[in-house]
Short mmCIF file of N, CA and C in Angstrom, two decimals:
data_model
loop_
_atom_site.label_atom_id
_atom_site.label_comp_id
_atom_site.label_asym_id
_atom_site.label_seq_id
_atom_site.Cartn_x
_atom_site.Cartn_y
_atom_site.Cartn_z
N UNK Y 1 105.46 -12.26 13.66
CA UNK Y 1 105.24 -11.14 12.75
C UNK Y 1 106.35 -11.13 11.71
N UNK Y 2 105.97 -11.03 10.46
CA UNK Y 2 106.94 -11.04 9.38
C UNK Y 2 107.54 -9.65 9.22
N UNK Y 3 108.85 -9.60 9.11
CA UNK Y 3 109.53 -8.35 8.81
C UNK Y 3 110.55 -8.57 7.72
N UNK Y 4 110.57 -7.68 6.76
CA UNK Y 4 111.57 -7.67 5.70
C UNK Y 4 112.29 -6.33 5.79
N UNK Y 5 113.60 -6.38 5.91
CA UNK Y 5 114.38 -5.16 6.07
C UNK Y 5 115.44 -5.09 4.98
N UNK Y 6 115.31 -4.07 4.13
CA UNK Y 6 116.28 -3.86 3.06
C UNK Y 6 117.44 -3.01 3.55
N UNK Y 7 118.57 -3.21 2.91
CA UNK Y 7 119.75 -2.37 3.15
C UNK Y 7 120.64 -2.43 1.92
N UNK Y 8 121.61 -1.53 1.88
CA UNK Y 8 122.58 -1.56 0.80
C UNK Y 8 122.40 -0.51 -0.27
N UNK Y 9 121.33 0.26 -0.18
CA UNK Y 9 121.14 1.31 -1.16
C UNK Y 9 122.15 2.42 -0.99
N UNK Y 10 122.18 3.33 -1.96
CA UNK Y 10 123.10 4.45 -1.89
C UNK Y 10 123.21 5.14 -3.21
N UNK Y 11 124.25 5.98 -3.32
CA UNK Y 11 124.49 6.73 -4.55
C UNK Y 11 125.70 6.15 -5.27
N UNK Y 12 125.60 6.04 -6.57
CA UNK Y 12 126.68 5.46 -7.36
C UNK Y 12 126.68 6.11 -8.74
N UNK Y 13 127.84 6.12 -9.37
CA UNK Y 13 127.94 6.66 -10.73
C UNK Y 13 127.49 5.62 -11.75
N UNK Y 14 127.10 6.07 -12.93
CA UNK Y 14 126.75 5.11 -13.98
C UNK Y 14 127.89 4.13 -14.23
N UNK Y 15 127.53 2.86 -14.40
CA UNK Y 15 128.53 1.82 -14.58
C UNK Y 15 128.96 1.17 -13.29
N UNK Y 16 128.58 1.75 -12.17
CA UNK Y 16 128.96 1.22 -10.88
C UNK Y 16 128.09 0.05 -10.44
N UNK Y 17 128.37 -0.42 -9.22
CA UNK Y 17 127.66 -1.58 -8.68
C UNK Y 17 127.19 -1.32 -7.25
N UNK Y 18 126.12 -2.00 -6.89
CA UNK Y 18 125.63 -2.00 -5.52
C UNK Y 18 125.06 -3.39 -5.25
N UNK Y 19 125.06 -3.78 -3.98
CA UNK Y 19 124.40 -5.02 -3.58
C UNK Y 19 123.36 -4.71 -2.52
N UNK Y 20 122.12 -5.02 -2.82
CA UNK Y 20 121.05 -4.84 -1.85
C UNK Y 20 120.83 -6.14 -1.08
N UNK Y 21 120.44 -5.99 0.17
CA UNK Y 21 120.12 -7.14 1.01
C UNK Y 21 118.70 -7.00 1.55
N UNK Y 22 118.05 -8.13 1.75
CA UNK Y 22 116.72 -8.16 2.36
C UNK Y 22 116.75 -9.23 3.44
N UNK Y 23 116.80 -8.80 4.68
CA UNK Y 23 116.83 -9.72 5.81
C UNK Y 23 115.41 -10.00 6.28
N UNK Y 24 115.07 -11.29 6.34
CA UNK Y 24 113.71 -11.69 6.72
C UNK Y 24 113.70 -12.22 8.14
N UNK Y 25 112.67 -11.84 8.89
CA UNK Y 25 112.44 -12.41 10.21
C UNK Y 25 110.97 -12.77 10.31
N UNK Y 26 110.68 -13.85 11.04
CA UNK Y 26 109.30 -14.33 11.13
C UNK Y 26 108.83 -14.96 9.84
N UNK Y 27 109.76 -15.27 8.97
CA UNK Y 27 109.44 -15.78 7.63
C UNK Y 27 110.59 -16.65 7.17
N UNK Y 28 110.25 -17.79 6.59
CA UNK Y 28 111.29 -18.67 6.08
C UNK Y 28 111.42 -18.47 4.59
N UNK Y 29 112.62 -18.15 4.17
CA UNK Y 29 112.80 -17.83 2.76
C UNK Y 29 112.79 -19.04 1.85
N UNK Y 30 112.74 -20.22 2.39
CA UNK Y 30 112.70 -21.41 1.53
C UNK Y 30 111.25 -21.76 1.22
N UNK Y 31 111.02 -22.27 0.03
CA UNK Y 31 109.70 -22.75 -0.34
C UNK Y 31 108.70 -21.68 -0.69
N UNK Y 32 109.17 -20.52 -1.11
CA UNK Y 32 108.25 -19.46 -1.50
C UNK Y 32 108.95 -18.51 -2.46
N UNK Y 33 108.17 -17.66 -3.05
CA UNK Y 33 108.70 -16.69 -4.01
C UNK Y 33 109.00 -15.38 -3.30
N UNK Y 34 110.20 -14.88 -3.51
CA UNK Y 34 110.58 -13.55 -3.03
C UNK Y 34 111.05 -12.73 -4.22
N UNK Y 35 110.91 -11.43 -4.11
CA UNK Y 35 111.20 -10.58 -5.27
C UNK Y 35 111.70 -9.21 -4.85
N UNK Y 36 112.29 -8.55 -5.81
CA UNK Y 36 112.65 -7.14 -5.70
C UNK Y 36 111.78 -6.36 -6.66
N UNK Y 37 111.23 -5.26 -6.17
CA UNK Y 37 110.50 -4.31 -6.98
C UNK Y 37 111.19 -2.95 -6.85
N UNK Y 38 110.88 -2.05 -7.76
CA UNK Y 38 111.38 -0.70 -7.64
C UNK Y 38 110.31 0.28 -8.10
N UNK Y 39 110.44 1.50 -7.58
CA UNK Y 39 109.43 2.51 -7.90
C UNK Y 39 110.06 3.89 -7.89
N UNK Y 40 109.67 4.67 -8.88
CA UNK Y 40 110.03 6.08 -8.92
C UNK Y 40 108.74 6.88 -8.75
N UNK Y 41 108.84 8.07 -8.21
CA UNK Y 41 107.63 8.85 -7.96
C UNK Y 41 106.80 9.03 -9.24
N UNK Y 42 105.51 8.79 -9.11
CA UNK Y 42 104.61 8.99 -10.23
C UNK Y 42 104.48 7.80 -11.17
N UNK Y 43 105.20 6.74 -10.86
CA UNK Y 43 105.14 5.55 -11.72
C UNK Y 43 104.72 4.33 -10.91
N UNK Y 44 104.27 3.30 -11.63
CA UNK Y 44 103.89 2.05 -10.99
C UNK Y 44 105.13 1.33 -10.44
N UNK Y 45 104.90 0.56 -9.38
CA UNK Y 45 105.98 -0.26 -8.85
C UNK Y 45 106.28 -1.37 -9.85
N UNK Y 46 107.54 -1.51 -10.19
CA UNK Y 46 107.98 -2.40 -11.27
C UNK Y 46 108.72 -3.61 -10.71
N UNK Y 47 108.39 -4.79 -11.21
CA UNK Y 47 109.12 -5.99 -10.82
C UNK Y 47 110.51 -5.99 -11.42
N UNK Y 48 111.51 -6.23 -10.59
CA UNK Y 48 112.90 -6.24 -11.03
C UNK Y 48 113.41 -7.66 -11.20
N UNK Y 49 113.23 -8.48 -10.16
CA UNK Y 49 113.71 -9.86 -10.19
C UNK Y 49 113.00 -10.66 -9.10
N UNK Y 50 112.97 -11.97 -9.29
CA UNK Y 50 112.35 -12.84 -8.30
C UNK Y 50 113.12 -14.14 -8.21
N UNK Y 51 112.97 -14.80 -7.05
CA UNK Y 51 113.64 -16.08 -6.85
C UNK Y 51 112.68 -17.01 -6.15
N UNK Y 52 112.53 -18.22 -6.70
CA UNK Y 52 111.73 -19.24 -6.07
C UNK Y 52 112.70 -20.12 -5.32
N UNK Y 53 112.64 -20.02 -4.02
CA UNK Y 53 113.74 -20.53 -3.22
C UNK Y 53 113.85 -22.05 -3.20
N UNK Y 54 112.75 -22.79 -3.31
CA UNK Y 54 112.86 -24.24 -3.27
C UNK Y 54 113.64 -24.78 -4.46
N UNK Y 55 113.31 -24.26 -5.64
CA UNK Y 55 113.96 -24.74 -6.84
C UNK Y 55 115.10 -23.89 -7.29
N UNK Y 56 115.36 -22.84 -6.57
CA UNK Y 56 116.37 -21.88 -6.95
C UNK Y 56 116.18 -21.45 -8.40
N UNK Y 57 114.95 -21.13 -8.74
CA UNK Y 57 114.67 -20.56 -10.07
C UNK Y 57 114.68 -19.06 -9.94
N UNK Y 58 115.18 -18.38 -10.95
CA UNK Y 58 115.24 -16.93 -10.92
C UNK Y 58 114.56 -16.33 -12.14
N UNK Y 59 114.08 -15.11 -11.96
CA UNK Y 59 113.33 -14.41 -13.00
C UNK Y 59 113.77 -12.96 -12.99
N UNK Y 60 113.83 -12.36 -14.18
CA UNK Y 60 114.30 -10.99 -14.29
C UNK Y 60 113.44 -10.17 -15.24
N UNK Y 61 113.31 -8.89 -14.92
CA UNK Y 61 112.71 -7.97 -15.86
C UNK Y 61 113.64 -7.73 -17.02
N UNK Y 62 113.09 -7.41 -18.16
CA UNK Y 62 113.90 -7.23 -19.37
C UNK Y 62 114.95 -6.13 -19.20
N UNK Y 63 114.62 -5.10 -18.45
CA UNK Y 63 115.52 -3.96 -18.35
C UNK Y 63 116.76 -4.25 -17.49
N UNK Y 64 116.76 -5.35 -16.74
CA UNK Y 64 117.89 -5.63 -15.86
C UNK Y 64 118.58 -6.95 -16.20
N UNK Y 65 118.07 -7.69 -17.15
CA UNK Y 65 118.68 -8.97 -17.51
C UNK Y 65 120.13 -8.77 -17.94
N UNK Y 66 120.99 -9.63 -17.41
CA UNK Y 66 122.40 -9.55 -17.73
C UNK Y 66 123.18 -8.58 -16.87
N UNK Y 67 122.48 -7.76 -16.10
CA UNK Y 67 123.16 -6.78 -15.23
C UNK Y 67 122.92 -7.05 -13.75
N UNK Y 68 121.74 -7.53 -13.41
CA UNK Y 68 121.38 -7.79 -12.01
C UNK Y 68 121.34 -9.29 -11.76
N UNK Y 69 121.66 -9.67 -10.53
CA UNK Y 69 121.59 -11.07 -10.13
C UNK Y 69 120.92 -11.18 -8.77
N UNK Y 70 119.87 -11.98 -8.71
CA UNK Y 70 119.16 -12.21 -7.45
C UNK Y 70 119.66 -13.53 -6.86
N UNK Y 71 119.77 -13.55 -5.54
CA UNK Y 71 120.23 -14.76 -4.87
C UNK Y 71 119.71 -14.77 -3.44
N UNK Y 72 119.94 -15.85 -2.75
CA UNK Y 72 119.55 -15.91 -1.35
C UNK Y 72 120.55 -16.74 -0.56
N UNK Y 73 120.60 -16.51 0.72
CA UNK Y 73 121.40 -17.29 1.65
C UNK Y 73 120.44 -17.84 2.69
N UNK Y 74 120.12 -19.13 2.60
CA UNK Y 74 119.12 -19.71 3.50
C UNK Y 74 119.60 -19.69 4.94
N UNK Y 75 120.89 -19.84 5.14
CA UNK Y 75 121.42 -19.85 6.51
C UNK Y 75 121.21 -18.50 7.19
N UNK Y 76 121.27 -17.44 6.40
CA UNK Y 76 121.09 -16.09 6.95
C UNK Y 76 119.66 -15.59 6.76
N UNK Y 77 118.83 -16.40 6.09
CA UNK Y 77 117.44 -15.98 5.80
C UNK Y 77 117.42 -14.61 5.14
N UNK Y 78 118.28 -14.47 4.16
CA UNK Y 78 118.48 -13.17 3.49
C UNK Y 78 118.49 -13.34 1.99
N UNK Y 79 117.90 -12.39 1.31
CA UNK Y 79 117.89 -12.34 -0.16
C UNK Y 79 118.76 -11.16 -0.59
N UNK Y 80 119.37 -11.29 -1.75
CA UNK Y 80 120.26 -10.26 -2.25
C UNK Y 80 119.90 -9.85 -3.67
N UNK Y 81 120.32 -8.66 -4.04
CA UNK Y 81 120.25 -8.22 -5.43
C UNK Y 81 121.57 -7.55 -5.77
N UNK Y 82 122.38 -8.25 -6.55
CA UNK Y 82 123.63 -7.67 -7.02
C UNK Y 82 123.34 -6.89 -8.28
N UNK Y 83 123.66 -5.61 -8.26
CA UNK Y 83 123.36 -4.73 -9.38
C UNK Y 83 124.67 -4.21 -9.98
N UNK Y 84 124.94 -4.60 -11.21
CA UNK Y 84 126.15 -4.17 -11.91
C UNK Y 84 125.77 -3.31 -13.11
N UNK Y 85 126.74 -2.60 -13.64
CA UNK Y 85 126.54 -1.76 -14.82
C UNK Y 85 125.32 -0.87 -14.65
N UNK Y 86 125.24 -0.22 -13.52
CA UNK Y 86 124.06 0.58 -13.20
C UNK Y 86 123.91 1.75 -14.17
N UNK Y 87 122.66 2.05 -14.48
CA UNK Y 87 122.32 3.12 -15.41
C UNK Y 87 121.51 4.19 -14.67
N UNK Y 88 121.45 5.36 -15.27
CA UNK Y 88 120.67 6.44 -14.67
C UNK Y 88 119.24 6.01 -14.41
N UNK Y 89 118.69 5.23 -15.34
CA UNK Y 89 117.28 4.81 -15.22
C UNK Y 89 117.05 3.75 -14.16
N UNK Y 90 118.10 3.28 -13.51
CA UNK Y 90 117.92 2.35 -12.39
C UNK Y 90 117.63 3.08 -11.09
N UNK Y 91 117.72 4.40 -11.11
CA UNK Y 91 117.42 5.18 -9.92
C UNK Y 91 115.98 4.96 -9.49
N UNK Y 92 115.79 4.55 -8.24
CA UNK Y 92 114.45 4.24 -7.73
C UNK Y 92 114.56 3.85 -6.27
N UNK Y 93 113.40 3.74 -5.64
CA UNK Y 93 113.31 3.09 -4.34
C UNK Y 93 113.13 1.60 -4.60
N UNK Y 94 113.95 0.79 -3.98
CA UNK Y 94 113.90 -0.65 -4.20
C UNK Y 94 113.26 -1.32 -2.98
N UNK Y 95 112.30 -2.20 -3.26
CA UNK Y 95 111.56 -2.89 -2.22
C UNK Y 95 111.73 -4.40 -2.32
N UNK Y 96 111.83 -5.02 -1.18
CA UNK Y 96 111.83 -6.46 -1.06
C UNK Y 96 110.40 -6.91 -0.81
N UNK Y 97 110.00 -8.03 -1.42
CA UNK Y 97 108.65 -8.54 -1.26
C UNK Y 97 108.67 -10.05 -1.15
N UNK Y 98 107.67 -10.60 -0.48
CA UNK Y 98 107.60 -12.05 -0.31
C UNK Y 98 106.15 -12.52 -0.35
N UNK Y 99 105.98 -13.70 -0.91
CA UNK Y 99 104.66 -14.32 -0.91
C UNK Y 99 104.53 -15.23 0.30
N UNK Y 100 103.30 -15.49 0.72
CA UNK Y 100 103.08 -16.41 1.84
C UNK Y 100 103.60 -17.79 1.50
N UNK Y 101 103.38 -18.22 0.25
CA UNK Y 101 103.81 -19.55 -0.20
C UNK Y 101 103.68 -19.59 -1.71
N UNK Y 102 104.24 -20.65 -2.30
CA UNK Y 102 104.01 -20.88 -3.71
C UNK Y 102 105.12 -20.41 -4.61
N UNK Y 103 104.96 -20.73 -5.88
CA UNK Y 103 105.99 -20.47 -6.88
C UNK Y 103 105.98 -19.01 -7.32
N UNK Y 104 106.81 -18.73 -8.32
CA UNK Y 104 106.93 -17.37 -8.83
C UNK Y 104 106.10 -17.13 -10.10
N UNK Y 105 105.03 -17.87 -10.25
CA UNK Y 105 104.12 -17.58 -11.36
C UNK Y 105 103.65 -16.13 -11.25
N UNK Y 106 103.63 -15.45 -12.38
CA UNK Y 106 103.29 -14.01 -12.41
C UNK Y 106 104.06 -13.25 -11.35
N UNK Y 107 105.35 -13.44 -11.35
CA UNK Y 107 106.21 -12.91 -10.29
C UNK Y 107 106.22 -11.39 -10.26
N UNK Y 108 105.92 -10.75 -11.38
CA UNK Y 108 106.04 -9.30 -11.43
C UNK Y 108 104.75 -8.56 -11.12
N UNK Y 109 103.75 -9.27 -10.62
CA UNK Y 109 102.49 -8.64 -10.24
C UNK Y 109 102.56 -8.32 -8.76
N UNK Y 110 102.62 -7.07 -8.41
CA UNK Y 110 102.91 -6.68 -7.03
C UNK Y 110 101.82 -7.10 -6.06
N UNK Y 111 100.57 -7.20 -6.55
CA UNK Y 111 99.47 -7.54 -5.65
C UNK Y 111 99.50 -9.00 -5.20
N UNK Y 112 100.38 -9.80 -5.78
CA UNK Y 112 100.48 -11.21 -5.38
C UNK Y 112 101.42 -11.42 -4.20
N UNK Y 113 102.00 -10.33 -3.68
CA UNK Y 113 102.92 -10.42 -2.55
C UNK Y 113 102.25 -9.91 -1.28
N UNK Y 114 102.45 -10.65 -0.20
CA UNK Y 114 101.80 -10.31 1.07
C UNK Y 114 102.66 -9.46 1.98
N UNK Y 115 103.97 -9.59 1.81
CA UNK Y 115 104.88 -8.91 2.73
C UNK Y 115 105.83 -8.00 1.96
N UNK Y 116 106.07 -6.82 2.55
CA UNK Y 116 106.93 -5.82 1.91
C UNK Y 116 107.87 -5.19 2.93
N UNK Y 117 109.06 -4.85 2.45
CA UNK Y 117 109.96 -4.07 3.27
C UNK Y 117 109.68 -2.59 3.12
N UNK Y 118 110.47 -1.79 3.81
CA UNK Y 118 110.26 -0.34 3.82
C UNK Y 118 110.95 0.36 2.65
N UNK Y 119 111.83 -0.33 1.98
CA UNK Y 119 112.50 0.23 0.81
C UNK Y 119 113.87 0.77 1.12
N UNK Y 120 114.72 0.76 0.10
CA UNK Y 120 116.04 1.37 0.18
C UNK Y 120 116.29 2.12 -1.13
N UNK Y 121 116.79 3.34 -1.00
CA UNK Y 121 116.94 4.21 -2.16
C UNK Y 121 118.24 3.91 -2.92
N UNK Y 122 118.12 3.80 -4.22
CA UNK Y 122 119.28 3.67 -5.11
C UNK Y 122 119.27 4.85 -6.06
N UNK Y 123 120.37 5.59 -6.06
CA UNK Y 123 120.49 6.75 -6.92
C UNK Y 123 121.72 6.61 -7.80
N UNK Y 124 121.51 6.64 -9.10
CA UNK Y 124 122.60 6.57 -10.06
C UNK Y 124 122.72 7.92 -10.74
N UNK Y 125 123.83 8.57 -10.53
CA UNK Y 125 124.01 9.90 -11.11
C UNK Y 125 125.48 10.16 -11.37
N UNK Y 126 125.71 11.03 -12.35
CA UNK Y 126 127.08 11.38 -12.68
C UNK Y 126 127.46 12.70 -12.04
#
């Protein structure tokens, strides 16, 4: 059974940093596309970043480029999202997602992911 468990969320002031983790079990993080999405109440779930683990290719949404970095540790079967220069508008529930297999084509389309974590809350406030 595949499980994705996020951690690392919390409250931070604007300009601060957080690192989210997504620990995978029953799933091998190599050779497939994994991603971070975020959602605020009343809005669609938004693609934040993705990583294609075989080629170590990364993809980012326009709103986080240059501030967020996605990475993975194959030995720990864990994916990360380093978030720097956080803004008020980054406040959301952040979800880890994984595809059964394949590249990160159309990485920001949430319906292309088969597995989801339970989410971790990130709140940016002054």
